[in-house]
Tab-separated table of C-alpha atoms in Angstrom:
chain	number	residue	atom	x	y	z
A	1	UNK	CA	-250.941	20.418	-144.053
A	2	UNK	CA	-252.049	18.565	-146.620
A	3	UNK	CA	-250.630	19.113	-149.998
A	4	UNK	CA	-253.096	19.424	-153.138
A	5	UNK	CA	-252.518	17.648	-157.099
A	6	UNK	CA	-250.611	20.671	-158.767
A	7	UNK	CA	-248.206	21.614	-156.279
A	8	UNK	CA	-245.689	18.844	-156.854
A	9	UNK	CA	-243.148	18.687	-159.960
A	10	UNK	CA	-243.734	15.036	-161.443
A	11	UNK	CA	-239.750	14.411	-160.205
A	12	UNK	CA	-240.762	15.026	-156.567
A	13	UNK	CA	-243.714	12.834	-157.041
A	14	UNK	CA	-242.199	9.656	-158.529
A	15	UNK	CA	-239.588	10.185	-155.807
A	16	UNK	CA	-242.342	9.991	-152.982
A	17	UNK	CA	-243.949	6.806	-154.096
A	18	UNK	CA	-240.630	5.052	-154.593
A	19	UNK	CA	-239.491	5.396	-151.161
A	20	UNK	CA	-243.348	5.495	-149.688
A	21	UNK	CA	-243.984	2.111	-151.631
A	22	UNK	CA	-242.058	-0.446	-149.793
A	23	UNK	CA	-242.440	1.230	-146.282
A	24	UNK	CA	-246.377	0.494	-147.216
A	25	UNK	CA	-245.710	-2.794	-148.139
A	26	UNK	CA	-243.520	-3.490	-144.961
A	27	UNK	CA	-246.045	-1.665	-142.874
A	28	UNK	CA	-249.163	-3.721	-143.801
A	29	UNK	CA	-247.515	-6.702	-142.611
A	30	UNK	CA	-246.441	-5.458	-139.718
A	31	UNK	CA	-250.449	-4.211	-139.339
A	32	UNK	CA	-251.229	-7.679	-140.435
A	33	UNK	CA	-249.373	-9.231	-137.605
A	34	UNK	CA	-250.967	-7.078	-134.822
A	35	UNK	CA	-254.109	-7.083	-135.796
A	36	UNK	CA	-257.021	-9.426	-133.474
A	37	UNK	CA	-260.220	-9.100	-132.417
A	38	UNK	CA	-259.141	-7.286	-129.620
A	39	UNK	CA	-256.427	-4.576	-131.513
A	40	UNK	CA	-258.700	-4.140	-134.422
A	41	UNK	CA	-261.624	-2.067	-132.526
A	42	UNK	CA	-259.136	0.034	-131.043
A	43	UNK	CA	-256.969	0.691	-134.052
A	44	UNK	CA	-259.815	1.220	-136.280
A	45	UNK	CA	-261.590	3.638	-133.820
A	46	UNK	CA	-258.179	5.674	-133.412
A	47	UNK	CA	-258.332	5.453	-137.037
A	48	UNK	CA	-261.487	7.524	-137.242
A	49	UNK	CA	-260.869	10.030	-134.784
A	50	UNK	CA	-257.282	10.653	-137.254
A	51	UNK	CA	-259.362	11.040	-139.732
A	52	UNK	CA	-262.074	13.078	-137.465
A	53	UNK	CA	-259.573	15.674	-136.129
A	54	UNK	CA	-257.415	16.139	-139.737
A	55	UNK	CA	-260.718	16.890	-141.490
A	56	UNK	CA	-260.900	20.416	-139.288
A	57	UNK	CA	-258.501	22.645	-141.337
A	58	UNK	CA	-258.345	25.747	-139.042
A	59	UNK	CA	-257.070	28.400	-141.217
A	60	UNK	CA	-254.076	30.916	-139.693
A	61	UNK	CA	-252.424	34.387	-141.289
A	62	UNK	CA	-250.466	33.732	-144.081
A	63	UNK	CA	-252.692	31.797	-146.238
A	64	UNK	CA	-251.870	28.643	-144.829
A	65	UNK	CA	-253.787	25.862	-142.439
A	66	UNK	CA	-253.135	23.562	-140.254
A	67	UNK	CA	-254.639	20.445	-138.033
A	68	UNK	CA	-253.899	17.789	-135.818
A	69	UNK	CA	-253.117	13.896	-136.510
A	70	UNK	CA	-253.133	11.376	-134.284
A	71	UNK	CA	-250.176	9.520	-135.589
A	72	UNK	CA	-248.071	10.083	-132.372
A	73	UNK	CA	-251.031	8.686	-130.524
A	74	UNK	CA	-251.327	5.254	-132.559
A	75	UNK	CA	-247.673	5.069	-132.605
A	76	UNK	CA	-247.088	4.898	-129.005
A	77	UNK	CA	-249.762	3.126	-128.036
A	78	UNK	CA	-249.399	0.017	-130.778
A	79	UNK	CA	-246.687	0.530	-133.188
A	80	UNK	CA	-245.261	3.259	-135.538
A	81	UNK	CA	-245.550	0.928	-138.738
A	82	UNK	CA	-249.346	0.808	-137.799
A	83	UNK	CA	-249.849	4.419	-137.158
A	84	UNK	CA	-247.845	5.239	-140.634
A	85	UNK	CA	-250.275	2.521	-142.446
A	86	UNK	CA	-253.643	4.246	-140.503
A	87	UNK	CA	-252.317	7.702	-141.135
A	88	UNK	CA	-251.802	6.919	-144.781
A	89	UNK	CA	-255.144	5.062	-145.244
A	90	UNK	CA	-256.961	8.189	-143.808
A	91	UNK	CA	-255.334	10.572	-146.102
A	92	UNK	CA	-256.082	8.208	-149.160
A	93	UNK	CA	-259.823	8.099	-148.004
A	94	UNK	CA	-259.596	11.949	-147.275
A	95	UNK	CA	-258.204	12.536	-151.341
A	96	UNK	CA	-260.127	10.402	-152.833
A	97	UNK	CA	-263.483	11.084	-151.782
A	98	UNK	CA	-263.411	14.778	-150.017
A	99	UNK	CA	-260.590	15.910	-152.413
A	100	UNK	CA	-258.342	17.319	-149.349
A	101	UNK	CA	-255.081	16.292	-150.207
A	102	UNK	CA	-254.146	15.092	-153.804
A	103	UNK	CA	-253.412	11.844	-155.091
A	104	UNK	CA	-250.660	12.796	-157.095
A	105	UNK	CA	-249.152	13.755	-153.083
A	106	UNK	CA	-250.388	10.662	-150.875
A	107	UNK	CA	-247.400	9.250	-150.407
A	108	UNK	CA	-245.671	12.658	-149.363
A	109	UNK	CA	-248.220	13.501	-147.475
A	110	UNK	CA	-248.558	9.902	-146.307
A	111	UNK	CA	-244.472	10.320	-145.284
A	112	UNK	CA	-244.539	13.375	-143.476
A	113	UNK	CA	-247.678	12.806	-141.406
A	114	UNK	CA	-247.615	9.298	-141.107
A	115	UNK	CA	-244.045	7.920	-141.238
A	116	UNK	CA	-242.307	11.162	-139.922
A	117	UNK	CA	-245.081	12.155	-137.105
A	118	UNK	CA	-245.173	8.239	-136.069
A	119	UNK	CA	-241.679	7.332	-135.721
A	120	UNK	CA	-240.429	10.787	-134.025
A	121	UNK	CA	-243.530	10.978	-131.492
A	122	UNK	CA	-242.705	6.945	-130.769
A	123	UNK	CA	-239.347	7.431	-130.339
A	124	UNK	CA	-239.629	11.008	-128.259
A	125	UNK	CA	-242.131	8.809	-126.296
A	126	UNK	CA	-240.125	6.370	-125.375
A	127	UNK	CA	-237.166	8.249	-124.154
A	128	UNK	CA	-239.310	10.321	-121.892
A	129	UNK	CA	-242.225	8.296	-120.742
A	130	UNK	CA	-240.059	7.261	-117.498
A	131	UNK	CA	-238.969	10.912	-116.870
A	132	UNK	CA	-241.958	12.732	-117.356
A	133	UNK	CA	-245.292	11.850	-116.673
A	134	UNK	CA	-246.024	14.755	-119.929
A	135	UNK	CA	-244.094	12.556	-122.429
A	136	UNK	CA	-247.044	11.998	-124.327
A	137	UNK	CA	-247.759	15.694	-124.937
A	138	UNK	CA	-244.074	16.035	-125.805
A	139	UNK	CA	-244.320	13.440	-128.367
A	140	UNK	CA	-247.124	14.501	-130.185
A	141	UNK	CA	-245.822	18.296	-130.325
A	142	UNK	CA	-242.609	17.444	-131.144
A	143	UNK	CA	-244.046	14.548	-134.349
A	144	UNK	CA	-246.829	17.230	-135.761
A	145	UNK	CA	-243.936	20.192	-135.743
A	146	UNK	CA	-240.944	17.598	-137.773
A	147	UNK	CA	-243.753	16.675	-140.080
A	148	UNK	CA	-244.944	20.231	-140.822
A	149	UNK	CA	-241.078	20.844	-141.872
A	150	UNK	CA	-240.866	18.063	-143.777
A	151	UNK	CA	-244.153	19.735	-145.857
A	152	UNK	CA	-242.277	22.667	-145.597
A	153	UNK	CA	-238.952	22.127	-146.791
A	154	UNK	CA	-240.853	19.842	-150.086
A	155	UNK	CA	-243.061	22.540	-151.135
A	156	UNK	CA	-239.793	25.175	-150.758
A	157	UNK	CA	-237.980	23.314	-153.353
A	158	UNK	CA	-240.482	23.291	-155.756
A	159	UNK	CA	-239.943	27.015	-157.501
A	160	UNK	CA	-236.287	24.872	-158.715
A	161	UNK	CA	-238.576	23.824	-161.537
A	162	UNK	CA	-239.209	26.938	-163.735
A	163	UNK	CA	-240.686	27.115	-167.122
A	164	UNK	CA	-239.103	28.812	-169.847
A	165	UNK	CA	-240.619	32.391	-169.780
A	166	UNK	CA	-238.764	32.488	-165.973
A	167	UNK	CA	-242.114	31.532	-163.940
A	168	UNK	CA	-242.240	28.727	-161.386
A	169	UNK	CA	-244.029	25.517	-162.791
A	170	UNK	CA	-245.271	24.345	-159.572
A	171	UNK	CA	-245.588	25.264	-156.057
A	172	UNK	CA	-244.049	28.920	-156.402
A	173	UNK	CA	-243.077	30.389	-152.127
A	174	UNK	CA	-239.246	28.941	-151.407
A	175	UNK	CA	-237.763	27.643	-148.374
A	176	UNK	CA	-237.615	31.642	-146.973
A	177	UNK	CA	-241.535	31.109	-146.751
A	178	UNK	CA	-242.595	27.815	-146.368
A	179	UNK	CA	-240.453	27.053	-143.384
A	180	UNK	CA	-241.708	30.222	-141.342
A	181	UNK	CA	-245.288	29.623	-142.480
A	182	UNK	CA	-245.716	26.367	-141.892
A	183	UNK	CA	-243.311	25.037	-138.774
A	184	UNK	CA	-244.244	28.504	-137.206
A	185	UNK	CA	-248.040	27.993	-136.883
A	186	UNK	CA	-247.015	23.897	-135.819
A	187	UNK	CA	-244.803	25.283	-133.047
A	188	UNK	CA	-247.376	27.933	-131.904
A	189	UNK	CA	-250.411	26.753	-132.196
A	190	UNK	CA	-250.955	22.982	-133.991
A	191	UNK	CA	-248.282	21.432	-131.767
A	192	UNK	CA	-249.794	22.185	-128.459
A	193	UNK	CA	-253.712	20.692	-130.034
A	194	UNK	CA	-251.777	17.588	-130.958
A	195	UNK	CA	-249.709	17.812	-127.530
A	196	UNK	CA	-252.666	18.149	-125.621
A	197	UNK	CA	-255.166	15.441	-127.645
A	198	UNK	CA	-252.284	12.858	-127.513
A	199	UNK	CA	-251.982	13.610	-123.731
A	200	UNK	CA	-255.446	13.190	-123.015
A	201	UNK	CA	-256.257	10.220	-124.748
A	202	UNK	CA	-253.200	8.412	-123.838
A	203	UNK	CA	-254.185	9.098	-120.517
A	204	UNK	CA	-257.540	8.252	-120.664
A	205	UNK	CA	-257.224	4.723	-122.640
A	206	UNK	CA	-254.212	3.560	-120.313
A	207	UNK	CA	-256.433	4.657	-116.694
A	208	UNK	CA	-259.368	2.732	-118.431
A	209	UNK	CA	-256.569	-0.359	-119.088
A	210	UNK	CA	-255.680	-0.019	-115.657
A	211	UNK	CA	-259.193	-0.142	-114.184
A	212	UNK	CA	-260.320	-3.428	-116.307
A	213	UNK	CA	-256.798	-5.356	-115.193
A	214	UNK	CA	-257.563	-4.280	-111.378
């Protein structure tokens, strides 16, 4: 799901970072005030296993990939602002040094997988978690699949930009594509692996909670 330098008109970029901008700022200090020496193991190691489980692009038919995230998983077990800053902070590390994901497209990528994913699987979360003991797979199907259309429906409106000799300047496939291709193989296939992995560890951090109170 990430999206690579290239594919982004310089419009749609300068749009990203002005609205990603001061949600980072806002989000830091929000991180700032959770952080402790007992939060920060458990964020940072949640961190990791983000950045663990978005590094294994499985490819599907189409010519498109996808992965899980974690963000629904941070969200609803600190805070949404700190799974957006996490989230974000793993894709930087994951451009910058492994090249998957482009700089020029951090903060859309940062937006759709970490803003989107964390404040939809929080709030999905929270208006299940006393009706269904599955809420947390709910939430993290229902966060990965919104985020994958919001990659969607960015890349689709990037063939608006043509060049003069009638060619698309930028990402070419419109919304007739990248909506199928990309929310399709999220609803299918990538929304259950997040549903599932958010389930499980949810589970297995809150029992282990549970056991050190008793």
């Amino acid at each position: 799901m990430h999206i690579a330098d290239g594919y982004l008109s310089p419009a749609t970029v300068l749009v990203s970072y002005a609205i990603a901008v001061p949600l980072w700022i806002y989000g830091f200090k929000k991180l700032k005030e959770k952080l402790n020496e007992e939060t920060l193991p458990v964020i940072g190691a949640l961190a990791a296993l983000s950045f663990i489980i978005m590094m294994f692009n499985v490819p599907v038919p189409g010519g498109t990939s996808g992965h899980a995230i974690g963000a629904a998983l941070i969200a609803i077990l600190f805070d949404p602002w700190i799974a957006f800053v996490s989230v974000s902070l793993v894709l930087l590390i994951q451009s910058v040094v492994f090249g998957d994901g482009g700089i020029s497209a951090w903060a859309v990528n940062s937006l759709s997988m970490g803003f989107v994913a964390s404040f939809v699987g929080y709030y999905v979360f929270k208006v299940l978690k006393d009706k269904t003991r599955f809420a947390p797979f709910i939430a993290g199907y229902v966060s990965i699949v919104t985020a994958s259309l919001v990659v969607a429906t960015v890349l689709g409106i990037q063939p608006i930009f043509w060049s003069e000799n009638g060619h698309p300047l930028y990402f070419p496939f419109d919304l007739k594509i990248t909506i199928p291709a990309m929310v399709g193989e999220h609803m299918l296939f990538f929304g259950i692996v997040e549903g599932i992995f958010t389930q499980l560890i949810y589970g297995f951090l809150t029992k282990k909670e549970l056991k050190e109170v008793q």
